[in-house]
PDB file of C-alpha atoms in Angstrom:
ATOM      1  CA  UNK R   1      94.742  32.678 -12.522  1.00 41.00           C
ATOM      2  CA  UNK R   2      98.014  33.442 -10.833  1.00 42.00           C
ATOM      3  CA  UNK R   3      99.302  31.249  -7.701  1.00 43.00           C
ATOM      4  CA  UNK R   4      97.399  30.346  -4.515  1.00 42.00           C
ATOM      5  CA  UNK R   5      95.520  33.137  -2.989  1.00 43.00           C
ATOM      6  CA  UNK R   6      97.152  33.953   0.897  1.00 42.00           C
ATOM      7  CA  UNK R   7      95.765  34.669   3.969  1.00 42.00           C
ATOM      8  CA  UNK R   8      92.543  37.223   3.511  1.00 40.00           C
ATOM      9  CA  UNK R   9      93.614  40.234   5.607  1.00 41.00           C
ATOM     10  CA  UNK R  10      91.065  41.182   8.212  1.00 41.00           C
ATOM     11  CA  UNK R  11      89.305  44.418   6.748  1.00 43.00           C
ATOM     12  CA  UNK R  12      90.459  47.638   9.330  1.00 45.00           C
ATOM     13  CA  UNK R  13      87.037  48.821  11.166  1.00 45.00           C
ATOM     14  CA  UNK R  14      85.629  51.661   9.585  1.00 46.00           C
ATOM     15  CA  UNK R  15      86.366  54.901  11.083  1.00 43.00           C
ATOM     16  CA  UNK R  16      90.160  54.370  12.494  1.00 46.00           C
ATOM     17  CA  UNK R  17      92.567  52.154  13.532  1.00 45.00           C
ATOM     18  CA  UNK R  18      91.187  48.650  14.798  1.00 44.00           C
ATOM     19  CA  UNK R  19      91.301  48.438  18.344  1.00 43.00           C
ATOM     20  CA  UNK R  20      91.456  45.067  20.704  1.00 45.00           C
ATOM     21  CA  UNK R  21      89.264  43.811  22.858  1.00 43.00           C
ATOM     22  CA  UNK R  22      90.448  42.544  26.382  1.00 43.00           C
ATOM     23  CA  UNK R  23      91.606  38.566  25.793  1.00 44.00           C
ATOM     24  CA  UNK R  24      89.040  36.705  27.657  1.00 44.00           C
ATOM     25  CA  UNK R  25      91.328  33.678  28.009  1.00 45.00           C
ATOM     26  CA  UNK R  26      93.509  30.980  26.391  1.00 47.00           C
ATOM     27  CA  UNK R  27      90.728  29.090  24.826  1.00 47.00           C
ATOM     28  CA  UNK R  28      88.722  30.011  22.158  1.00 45.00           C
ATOM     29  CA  UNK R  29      87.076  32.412  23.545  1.00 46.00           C
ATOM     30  CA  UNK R  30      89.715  33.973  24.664  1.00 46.00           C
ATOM     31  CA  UNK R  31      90.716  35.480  21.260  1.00 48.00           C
ATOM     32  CA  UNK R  32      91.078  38.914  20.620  1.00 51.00           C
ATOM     33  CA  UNK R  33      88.031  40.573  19.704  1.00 52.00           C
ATOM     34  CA  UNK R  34      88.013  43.994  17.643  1.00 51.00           C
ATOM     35  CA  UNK R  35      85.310  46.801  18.674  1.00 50.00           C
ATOM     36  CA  UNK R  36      84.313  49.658  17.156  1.00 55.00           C
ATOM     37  CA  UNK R  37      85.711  52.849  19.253  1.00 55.00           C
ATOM     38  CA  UNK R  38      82.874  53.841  19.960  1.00 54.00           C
ATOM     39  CA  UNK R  39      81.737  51.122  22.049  1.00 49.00           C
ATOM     40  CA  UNK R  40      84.947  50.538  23.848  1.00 51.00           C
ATOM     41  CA  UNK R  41      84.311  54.333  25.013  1.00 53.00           C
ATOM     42  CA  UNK R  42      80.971  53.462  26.466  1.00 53.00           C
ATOM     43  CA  UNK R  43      82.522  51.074  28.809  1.00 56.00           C
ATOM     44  CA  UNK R  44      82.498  51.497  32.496  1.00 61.00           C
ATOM     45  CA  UNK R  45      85.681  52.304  34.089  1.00 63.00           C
ATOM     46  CA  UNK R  46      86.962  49.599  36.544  1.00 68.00           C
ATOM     47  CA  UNK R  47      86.476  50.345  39.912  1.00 70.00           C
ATOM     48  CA  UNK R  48      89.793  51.321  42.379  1.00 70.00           C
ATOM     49  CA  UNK R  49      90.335  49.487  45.686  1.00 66.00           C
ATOM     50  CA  UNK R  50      89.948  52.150  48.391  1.00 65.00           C
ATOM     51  CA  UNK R  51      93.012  53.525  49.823  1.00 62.00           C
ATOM     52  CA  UNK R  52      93.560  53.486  52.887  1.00 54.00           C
ATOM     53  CA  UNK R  53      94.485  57.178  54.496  1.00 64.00           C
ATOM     54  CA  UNK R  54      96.725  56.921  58.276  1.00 56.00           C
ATOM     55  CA  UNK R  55      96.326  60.190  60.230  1.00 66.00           C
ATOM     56  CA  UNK R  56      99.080  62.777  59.570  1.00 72.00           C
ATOM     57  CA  UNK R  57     101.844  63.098  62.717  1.00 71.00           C
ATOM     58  CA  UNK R  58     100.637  66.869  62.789  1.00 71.00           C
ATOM     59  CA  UNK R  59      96.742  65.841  63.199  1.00 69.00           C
ATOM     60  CA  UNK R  60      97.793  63.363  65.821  1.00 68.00           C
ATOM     61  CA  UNK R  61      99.729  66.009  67.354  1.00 69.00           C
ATOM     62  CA  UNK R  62      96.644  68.389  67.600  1.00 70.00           C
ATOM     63  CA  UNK R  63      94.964  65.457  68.995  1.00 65.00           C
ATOM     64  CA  UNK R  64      97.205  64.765  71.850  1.00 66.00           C
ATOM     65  CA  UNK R  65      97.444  68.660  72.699  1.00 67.00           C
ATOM     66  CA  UNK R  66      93.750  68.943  72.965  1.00 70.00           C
ATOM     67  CA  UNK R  67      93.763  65.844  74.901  1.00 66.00           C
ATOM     68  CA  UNK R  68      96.632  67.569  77.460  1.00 65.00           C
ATOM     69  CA  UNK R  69      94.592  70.588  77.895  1.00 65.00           C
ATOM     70  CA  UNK R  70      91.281  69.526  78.812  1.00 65.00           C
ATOM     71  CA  UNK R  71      93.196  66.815  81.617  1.00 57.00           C
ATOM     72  CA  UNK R  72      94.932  69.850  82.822  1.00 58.00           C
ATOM     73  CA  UNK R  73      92.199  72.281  82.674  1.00 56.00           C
ATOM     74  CA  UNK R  74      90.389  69.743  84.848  1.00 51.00           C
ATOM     75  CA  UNK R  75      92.806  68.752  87.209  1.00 50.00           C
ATOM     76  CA  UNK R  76      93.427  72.347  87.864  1.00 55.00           C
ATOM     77  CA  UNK R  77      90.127  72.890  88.200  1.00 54.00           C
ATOM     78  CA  UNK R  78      89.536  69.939  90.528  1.00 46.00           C
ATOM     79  CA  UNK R  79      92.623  71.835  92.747  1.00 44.00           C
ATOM     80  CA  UNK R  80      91.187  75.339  92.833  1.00 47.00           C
ATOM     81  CA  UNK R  81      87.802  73.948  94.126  1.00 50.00           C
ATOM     82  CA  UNK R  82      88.014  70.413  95.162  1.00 52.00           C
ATOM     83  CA  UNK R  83      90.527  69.984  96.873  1.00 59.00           C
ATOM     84  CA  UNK R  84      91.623  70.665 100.876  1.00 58.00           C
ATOM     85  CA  UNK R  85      94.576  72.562  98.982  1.00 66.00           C
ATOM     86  CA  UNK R  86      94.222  76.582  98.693  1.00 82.00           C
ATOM     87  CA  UNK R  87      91.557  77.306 100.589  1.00 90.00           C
ATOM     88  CA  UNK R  88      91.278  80.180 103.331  1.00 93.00           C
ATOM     89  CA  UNK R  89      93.400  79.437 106.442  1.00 93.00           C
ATOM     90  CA  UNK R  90      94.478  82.747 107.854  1.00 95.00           C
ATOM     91  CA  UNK R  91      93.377  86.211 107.331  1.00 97.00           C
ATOM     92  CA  UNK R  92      95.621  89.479 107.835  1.00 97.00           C
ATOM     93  CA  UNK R  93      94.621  92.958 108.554  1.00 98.00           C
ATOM     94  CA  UNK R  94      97.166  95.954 107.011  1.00 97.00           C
ATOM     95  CA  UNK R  95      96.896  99.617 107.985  1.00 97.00           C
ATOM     96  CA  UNK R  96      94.677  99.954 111.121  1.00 97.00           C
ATOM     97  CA  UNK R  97      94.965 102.690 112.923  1.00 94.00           C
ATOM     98  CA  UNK R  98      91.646 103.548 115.493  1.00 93.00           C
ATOM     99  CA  UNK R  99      89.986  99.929 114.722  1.00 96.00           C
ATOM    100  CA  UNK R 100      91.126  96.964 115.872  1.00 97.00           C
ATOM    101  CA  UNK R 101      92.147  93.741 113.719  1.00 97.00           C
ATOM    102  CA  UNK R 102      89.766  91.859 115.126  1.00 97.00           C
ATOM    103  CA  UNK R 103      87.105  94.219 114.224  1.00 97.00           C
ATOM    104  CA  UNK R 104      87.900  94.740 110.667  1.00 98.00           C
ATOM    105  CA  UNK R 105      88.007  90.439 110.235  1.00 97.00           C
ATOM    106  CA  UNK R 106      84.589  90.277 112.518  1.00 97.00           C
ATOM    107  CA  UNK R 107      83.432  93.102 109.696  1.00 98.00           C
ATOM    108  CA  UNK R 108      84.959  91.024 106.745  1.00 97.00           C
ATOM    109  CA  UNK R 109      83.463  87.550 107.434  1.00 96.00           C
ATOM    110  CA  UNK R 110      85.600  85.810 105.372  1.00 96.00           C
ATOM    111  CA  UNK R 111      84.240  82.123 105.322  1.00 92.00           C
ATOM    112  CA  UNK R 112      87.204  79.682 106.404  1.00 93.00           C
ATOM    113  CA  UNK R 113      88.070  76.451 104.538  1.00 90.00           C
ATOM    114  CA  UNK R 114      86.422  79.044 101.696  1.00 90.00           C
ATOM    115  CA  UNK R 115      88.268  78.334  98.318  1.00 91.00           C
ATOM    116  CA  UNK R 116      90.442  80.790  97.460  1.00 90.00           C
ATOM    117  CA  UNK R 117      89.344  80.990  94.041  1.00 88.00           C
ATOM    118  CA  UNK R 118      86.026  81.444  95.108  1.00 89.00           C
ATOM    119  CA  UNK R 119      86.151  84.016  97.289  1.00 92.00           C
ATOM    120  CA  UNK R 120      84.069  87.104  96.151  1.00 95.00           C
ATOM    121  CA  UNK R 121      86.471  90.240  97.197  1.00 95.00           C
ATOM    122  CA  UNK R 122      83.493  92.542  96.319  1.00 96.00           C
ATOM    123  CA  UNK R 123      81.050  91.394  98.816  1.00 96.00           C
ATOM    124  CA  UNK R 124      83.951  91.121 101.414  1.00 97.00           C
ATOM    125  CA  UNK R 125      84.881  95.005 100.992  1.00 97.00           C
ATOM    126  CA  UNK R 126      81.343  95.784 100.693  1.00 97.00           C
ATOM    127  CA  UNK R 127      80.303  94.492 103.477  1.00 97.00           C
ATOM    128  CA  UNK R 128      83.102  95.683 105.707  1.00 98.00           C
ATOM    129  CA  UNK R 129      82.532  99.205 104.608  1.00 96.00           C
ATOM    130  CA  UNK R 130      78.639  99.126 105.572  1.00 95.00           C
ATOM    131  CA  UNK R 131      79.942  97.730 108.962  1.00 96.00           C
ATOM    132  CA  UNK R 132      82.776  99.757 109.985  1.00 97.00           C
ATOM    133  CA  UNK R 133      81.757 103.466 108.657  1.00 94.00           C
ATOM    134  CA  UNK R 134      85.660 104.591 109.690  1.00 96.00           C
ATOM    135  CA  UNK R 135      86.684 102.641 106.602  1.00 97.00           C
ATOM    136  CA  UNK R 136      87.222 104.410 103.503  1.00 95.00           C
ATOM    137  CA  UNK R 137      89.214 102.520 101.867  1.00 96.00           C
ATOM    138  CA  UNK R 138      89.912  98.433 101.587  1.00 97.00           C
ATOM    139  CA  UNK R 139      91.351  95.939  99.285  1.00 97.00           C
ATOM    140  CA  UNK R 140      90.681  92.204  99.568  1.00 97.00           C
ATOM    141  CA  UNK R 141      93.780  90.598  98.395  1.00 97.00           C
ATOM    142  CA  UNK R 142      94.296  86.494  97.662  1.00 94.00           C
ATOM    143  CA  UNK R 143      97.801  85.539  99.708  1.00 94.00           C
ATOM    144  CA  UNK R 144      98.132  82.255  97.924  1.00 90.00           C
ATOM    145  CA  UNK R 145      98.428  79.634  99.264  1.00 90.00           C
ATOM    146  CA  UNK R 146      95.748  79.739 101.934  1.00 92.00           C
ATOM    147  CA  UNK R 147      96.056  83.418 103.121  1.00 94.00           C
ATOM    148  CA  UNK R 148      93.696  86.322 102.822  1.00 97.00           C
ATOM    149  CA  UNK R 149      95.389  89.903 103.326  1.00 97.00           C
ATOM    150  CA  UNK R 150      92.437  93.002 104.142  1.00 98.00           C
ATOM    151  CA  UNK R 151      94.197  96.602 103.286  1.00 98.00           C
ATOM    152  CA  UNK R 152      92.475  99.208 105.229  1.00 98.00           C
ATOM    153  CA  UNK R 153      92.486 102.943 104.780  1.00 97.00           C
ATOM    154  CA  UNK R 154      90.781 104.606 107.834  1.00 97.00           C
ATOM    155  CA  UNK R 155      89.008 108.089 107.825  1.00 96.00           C
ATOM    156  CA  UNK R 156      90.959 110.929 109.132  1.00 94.00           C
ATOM    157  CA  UNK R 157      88.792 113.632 110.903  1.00 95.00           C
ATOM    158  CA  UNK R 158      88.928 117.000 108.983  1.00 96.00           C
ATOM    159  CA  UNK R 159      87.118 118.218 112.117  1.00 97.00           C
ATOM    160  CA  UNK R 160      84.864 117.442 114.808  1.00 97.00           C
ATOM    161  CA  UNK R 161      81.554 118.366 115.841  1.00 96.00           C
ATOM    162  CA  UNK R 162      79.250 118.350 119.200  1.00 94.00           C
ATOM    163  CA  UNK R 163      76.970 115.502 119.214  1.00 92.00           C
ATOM    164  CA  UNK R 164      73.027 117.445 119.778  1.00 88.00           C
ATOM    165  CA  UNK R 165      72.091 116.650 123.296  1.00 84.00           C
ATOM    166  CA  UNK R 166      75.275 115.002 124.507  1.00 85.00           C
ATOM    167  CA  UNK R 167      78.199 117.609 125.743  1.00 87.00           C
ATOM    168  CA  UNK R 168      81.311 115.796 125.561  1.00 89.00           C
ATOM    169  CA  UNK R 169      80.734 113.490 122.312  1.00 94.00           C
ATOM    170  CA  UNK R 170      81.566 114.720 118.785  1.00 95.00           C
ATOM    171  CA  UNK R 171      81.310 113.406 115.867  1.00 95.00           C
ATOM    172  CA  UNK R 172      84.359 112.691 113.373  1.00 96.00           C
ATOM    173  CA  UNK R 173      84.219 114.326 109.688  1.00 95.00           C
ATOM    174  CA  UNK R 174      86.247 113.282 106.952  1.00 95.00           C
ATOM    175  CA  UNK R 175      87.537 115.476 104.128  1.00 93.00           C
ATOM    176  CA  UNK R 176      84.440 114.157 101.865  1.00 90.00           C
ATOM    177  CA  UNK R 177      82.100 116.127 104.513  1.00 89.00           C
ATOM    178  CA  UNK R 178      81.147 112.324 105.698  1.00 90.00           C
ATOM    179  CA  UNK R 179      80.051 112.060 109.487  1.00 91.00           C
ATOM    180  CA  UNK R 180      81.530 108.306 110.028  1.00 93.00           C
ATOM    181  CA  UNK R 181      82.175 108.032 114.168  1.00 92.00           C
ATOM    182  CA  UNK R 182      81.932 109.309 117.379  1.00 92.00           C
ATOM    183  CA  UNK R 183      84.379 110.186 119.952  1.00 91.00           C
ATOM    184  CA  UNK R 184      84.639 110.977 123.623  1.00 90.00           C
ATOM    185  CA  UNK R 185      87.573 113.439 123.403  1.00 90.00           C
ATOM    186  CA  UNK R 186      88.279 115.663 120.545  1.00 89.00           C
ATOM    187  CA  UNK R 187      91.463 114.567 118.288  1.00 88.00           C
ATOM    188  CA  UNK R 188      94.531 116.835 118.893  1.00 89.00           C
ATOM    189  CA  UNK R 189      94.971 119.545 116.420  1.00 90.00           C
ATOM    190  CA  UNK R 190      91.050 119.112 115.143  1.00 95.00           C
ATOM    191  CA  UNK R 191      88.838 121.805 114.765  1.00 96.00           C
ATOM    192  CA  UNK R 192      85.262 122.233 116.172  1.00 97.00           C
ATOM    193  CA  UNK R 193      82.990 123.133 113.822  1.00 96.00           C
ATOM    194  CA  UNK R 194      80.228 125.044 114.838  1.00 95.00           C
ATOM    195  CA  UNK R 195      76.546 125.639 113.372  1.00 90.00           C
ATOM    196  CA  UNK R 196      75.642 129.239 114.606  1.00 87.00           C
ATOM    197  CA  UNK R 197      72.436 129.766 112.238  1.00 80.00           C
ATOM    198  CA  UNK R 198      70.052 131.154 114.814  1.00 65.00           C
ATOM    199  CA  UNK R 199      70.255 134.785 113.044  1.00 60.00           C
ATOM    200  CA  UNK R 200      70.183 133.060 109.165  1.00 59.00           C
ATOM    201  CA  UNK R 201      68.186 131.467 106.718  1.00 64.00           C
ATOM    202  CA  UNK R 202      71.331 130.025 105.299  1.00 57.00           C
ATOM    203  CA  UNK R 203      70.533 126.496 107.502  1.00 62.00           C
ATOM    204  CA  UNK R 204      67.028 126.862 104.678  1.00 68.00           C
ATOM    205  CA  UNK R 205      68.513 127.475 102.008  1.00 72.00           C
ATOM    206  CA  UNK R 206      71.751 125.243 101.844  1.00 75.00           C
ATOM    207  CA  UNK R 207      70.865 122.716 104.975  1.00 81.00           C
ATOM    208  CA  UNK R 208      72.974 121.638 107.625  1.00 83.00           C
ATOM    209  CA  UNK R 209      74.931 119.155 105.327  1.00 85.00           C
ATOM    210  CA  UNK R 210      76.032 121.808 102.481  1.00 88.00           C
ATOM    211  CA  UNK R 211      77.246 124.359 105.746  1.00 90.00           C
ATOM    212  CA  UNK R 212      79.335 121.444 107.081  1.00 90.00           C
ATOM    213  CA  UNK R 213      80.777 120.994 104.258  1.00 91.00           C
ATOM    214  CA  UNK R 214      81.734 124.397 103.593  1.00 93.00           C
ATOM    215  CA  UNK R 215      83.520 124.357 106.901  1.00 95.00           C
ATOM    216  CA  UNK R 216      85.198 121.310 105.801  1.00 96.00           C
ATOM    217  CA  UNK R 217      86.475 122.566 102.463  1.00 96.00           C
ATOM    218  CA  UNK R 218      87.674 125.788 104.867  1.00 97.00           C
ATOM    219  CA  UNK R 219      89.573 123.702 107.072  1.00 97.00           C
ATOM    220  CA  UNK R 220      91.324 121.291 104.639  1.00 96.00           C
ATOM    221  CA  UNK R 221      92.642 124.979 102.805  1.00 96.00           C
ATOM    222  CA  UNK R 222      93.938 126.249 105.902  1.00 96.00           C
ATOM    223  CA  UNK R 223      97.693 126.759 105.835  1.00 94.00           C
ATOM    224  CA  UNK R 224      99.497 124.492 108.448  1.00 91.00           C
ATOM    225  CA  UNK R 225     100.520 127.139 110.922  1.00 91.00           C
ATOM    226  CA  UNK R 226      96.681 128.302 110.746  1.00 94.00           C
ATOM    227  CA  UNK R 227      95.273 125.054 111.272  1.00 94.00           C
ATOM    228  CA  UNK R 228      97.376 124.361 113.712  1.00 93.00           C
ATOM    229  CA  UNK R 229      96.386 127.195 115.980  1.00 95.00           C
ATOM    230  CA  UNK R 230      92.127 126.981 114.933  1.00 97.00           C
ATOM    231  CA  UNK R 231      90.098 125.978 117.835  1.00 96.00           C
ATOM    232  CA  UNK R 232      86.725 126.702 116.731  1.00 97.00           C
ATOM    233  CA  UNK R 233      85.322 127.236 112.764  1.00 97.00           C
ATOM    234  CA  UNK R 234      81.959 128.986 113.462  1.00 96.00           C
ATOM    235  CA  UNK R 235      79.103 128.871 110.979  1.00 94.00           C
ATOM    236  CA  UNK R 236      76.931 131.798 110.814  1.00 90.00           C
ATOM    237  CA  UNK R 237      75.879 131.638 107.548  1.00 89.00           C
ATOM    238  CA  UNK R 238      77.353 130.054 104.154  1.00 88.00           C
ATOM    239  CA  UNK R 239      79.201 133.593 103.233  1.00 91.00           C
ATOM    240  CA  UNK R 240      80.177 133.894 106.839  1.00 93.00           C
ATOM    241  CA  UNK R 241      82.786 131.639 108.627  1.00 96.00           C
ATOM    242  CA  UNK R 242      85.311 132.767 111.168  1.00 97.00           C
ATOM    243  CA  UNK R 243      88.343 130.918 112.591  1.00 98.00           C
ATOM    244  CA  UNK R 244      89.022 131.281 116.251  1.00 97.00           C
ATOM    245  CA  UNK R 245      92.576 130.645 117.046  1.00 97.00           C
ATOM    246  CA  UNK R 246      94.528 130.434 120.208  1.00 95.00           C
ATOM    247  CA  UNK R 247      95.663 133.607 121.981  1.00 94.00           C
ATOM    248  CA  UNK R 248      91.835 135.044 121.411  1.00 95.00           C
ATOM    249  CA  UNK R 249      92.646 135.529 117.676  1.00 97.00           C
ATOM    250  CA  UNK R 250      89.675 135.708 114.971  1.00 97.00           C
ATOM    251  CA  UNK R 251      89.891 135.551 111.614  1.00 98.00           C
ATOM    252  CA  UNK R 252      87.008 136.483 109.203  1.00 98.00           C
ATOM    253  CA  UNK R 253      86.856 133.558 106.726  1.00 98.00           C
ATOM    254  CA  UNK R 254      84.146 134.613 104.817  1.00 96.00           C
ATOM    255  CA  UNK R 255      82.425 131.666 102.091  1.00 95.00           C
ATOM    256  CA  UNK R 256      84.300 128.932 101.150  1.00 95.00           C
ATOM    257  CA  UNK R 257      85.130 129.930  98.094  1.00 96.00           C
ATOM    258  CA  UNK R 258      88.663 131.146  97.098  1.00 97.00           C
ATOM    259  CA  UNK R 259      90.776 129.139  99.488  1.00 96.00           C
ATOM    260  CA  UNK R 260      93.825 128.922  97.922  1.00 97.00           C
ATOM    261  CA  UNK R 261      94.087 132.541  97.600  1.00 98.00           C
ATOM    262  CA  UNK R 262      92.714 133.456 101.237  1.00 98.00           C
ATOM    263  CA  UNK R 263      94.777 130.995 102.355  1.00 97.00           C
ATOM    264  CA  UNK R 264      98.148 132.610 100.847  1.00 97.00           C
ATOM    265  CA  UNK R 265      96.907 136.035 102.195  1.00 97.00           C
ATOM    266  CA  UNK R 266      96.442 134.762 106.132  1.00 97.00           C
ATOM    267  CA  UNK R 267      99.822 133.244 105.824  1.00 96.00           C
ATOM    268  CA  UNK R 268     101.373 136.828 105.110  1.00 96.00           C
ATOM    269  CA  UNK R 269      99.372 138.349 107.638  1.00 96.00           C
ATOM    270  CA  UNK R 270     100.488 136.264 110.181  1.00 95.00           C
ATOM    271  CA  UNK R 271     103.652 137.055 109.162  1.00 95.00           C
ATOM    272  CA  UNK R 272     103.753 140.558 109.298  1.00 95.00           C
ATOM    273  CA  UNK R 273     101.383 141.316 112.275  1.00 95.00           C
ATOM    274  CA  UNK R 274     101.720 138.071 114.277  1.00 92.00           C
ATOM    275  CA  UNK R 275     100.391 140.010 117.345  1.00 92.00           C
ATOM    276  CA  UNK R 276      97.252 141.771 115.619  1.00 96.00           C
ATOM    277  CA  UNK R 277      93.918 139.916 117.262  1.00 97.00           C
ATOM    278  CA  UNK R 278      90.875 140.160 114.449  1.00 97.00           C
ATOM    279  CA  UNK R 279      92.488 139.126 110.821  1.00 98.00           C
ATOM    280  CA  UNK R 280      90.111 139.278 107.257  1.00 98.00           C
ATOM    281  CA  UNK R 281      90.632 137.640 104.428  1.00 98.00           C
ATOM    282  CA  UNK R 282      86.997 137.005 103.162  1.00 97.00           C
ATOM    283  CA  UNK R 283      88.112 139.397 100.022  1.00 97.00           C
ATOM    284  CA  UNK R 284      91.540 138.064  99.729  1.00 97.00           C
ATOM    285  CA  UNK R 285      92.572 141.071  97.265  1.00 96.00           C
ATOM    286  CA  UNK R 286      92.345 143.194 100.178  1.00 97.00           C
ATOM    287  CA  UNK R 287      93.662 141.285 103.248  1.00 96.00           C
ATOM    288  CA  UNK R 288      93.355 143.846 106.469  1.00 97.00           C
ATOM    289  CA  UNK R 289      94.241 143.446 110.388  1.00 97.00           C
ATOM    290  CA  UNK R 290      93.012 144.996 113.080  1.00 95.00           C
ATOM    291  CA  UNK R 291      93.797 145.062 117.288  1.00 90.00           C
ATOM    292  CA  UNK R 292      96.508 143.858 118.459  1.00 74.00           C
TER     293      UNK R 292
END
């Protein structure tokens, strides 16, 4: 039949295009090899070499910071405790009046070659409070370097009372009705309070405590010129106080209530009848004067 027959052409795979299998080499078996799709799909991908992943600058940064901190944090730690550096050298007293520096630092106690750091401020004011009862006030300060600085506020006596059984010693009381010292001579300008209850059950119903501190709260609303001239505040009962001022001068008081008001009304009386000698302001509505 007609000419020479050519080159048979490989048959295409069924299913689509041929594809090629990897060469294997130059030899004979390294001739490409068709495979079905199929089976070239079923193949395990080839592996990938590992890549290799260099900290970022900002992680190294974070790094190095935290590194920074925690040799600071312990160097200043090492300072604030360990070392000879900042610890208590010297310790200053501020606003003494009756007490002594020496007493308040005897009170205080403050440990020396303490750590400054360490120093509990509490237990110093605590204890010098429960030691020195003319203390109302104090505030334990750090003076850095090595310094410790106690601010004292000291009791001020409202007004004095005679000590039971001892004629000549009174006690101090503060504004707060506290009884926080004794004294040989009474302050200048102080008034005596005192306790006249033999004719009252006001010392059983109230007790001695709630009376003084009536006659507290009626001296600290006496008005200056008033004050001034009060020798004695006499308790007879807690509706009845009277103020015996120079010049043989009473004034009926009355409770302790109202004190603002009675003490506007004894300033006006004073005024007009300076020379009168019994004064009564116990219903300050009705102010009245008598003698004189």
């Amino acid at each position: 039949m007609g000419g020479a027959a050519g080159p048979v052409a490989a048959a295409e795979p069924r299913g689509g295009e041929p594809e090629q299998s990897e060469s294997a080499g130059d030899g004979p078996e390294g001739r490409r090899r068709w495979l079905p799709g199929p089976l070239r799909r079923l193949r395990p991908p080839r592996p990938r070499p590992p890549r290799l992943r260099l900290p970022s600058r900002r992680r190294i940064r974070l790094v190095l910071a935290a590194a920074l901190v925690t040799v600071v944090a312990a160097s200043g730690t090492w300072v604030l405790y360990g070392s000879s550096w900042l610890r208590v050298e010297r310790v200053t007293v501020e606003g003494v009046r009756e007490l002594t520096g020496d007493q308040v630092r005897n009170a205080a106690d403050v440990p020396p070659g303490e750590p400054l750091a360490a120093l509990d401020t509490g237990a110093v004011e605590d204890r010098t409070r429960q030691a020195l009862t003319r203390i109302a006030r104090i505030r334990v300060e750090r003076d850095w370097p090595d310094g410790v600085v106690l601010r004292v506020t000291e009791r001020t006596p409202e007004v004095v009372m005679e000590k039971p059984g001892e004629r000549g010693t009174y006690y101090e009381v503060d504004a707060e009705g506290v009884r926080y010292a004794e004294a040989r001579e009474r302050p200048a300008g102080v008034p005596l309070v005192v306790l006249d209850l033999d004719a009252s059950r006001s010392n059983d119903f109230f007790g001695t405590g709630r009376l003084r501190a009536a006659a507290v709260r009626v001296a600290t609303d006496l008005p200056p010129g008033a004050r001034k001239a009060t020798r004695t505040l006499r308790v007879r009962s807690y509706d009845s106080v009277t103020l015996e001022l120079t010049g043989d001068r009473t004034v009926l008081w009355g409770s302790a209530e109202e004190g603002e008001a009675k003490a506007k009304a004894l300033t006006a009386l004073l005024k007009a009848e300076p020379d009168a000698a019994h004064y009564n302001v116990s219903v300050p509505t009705a102010p009245a004067v008598s003698g004189g």
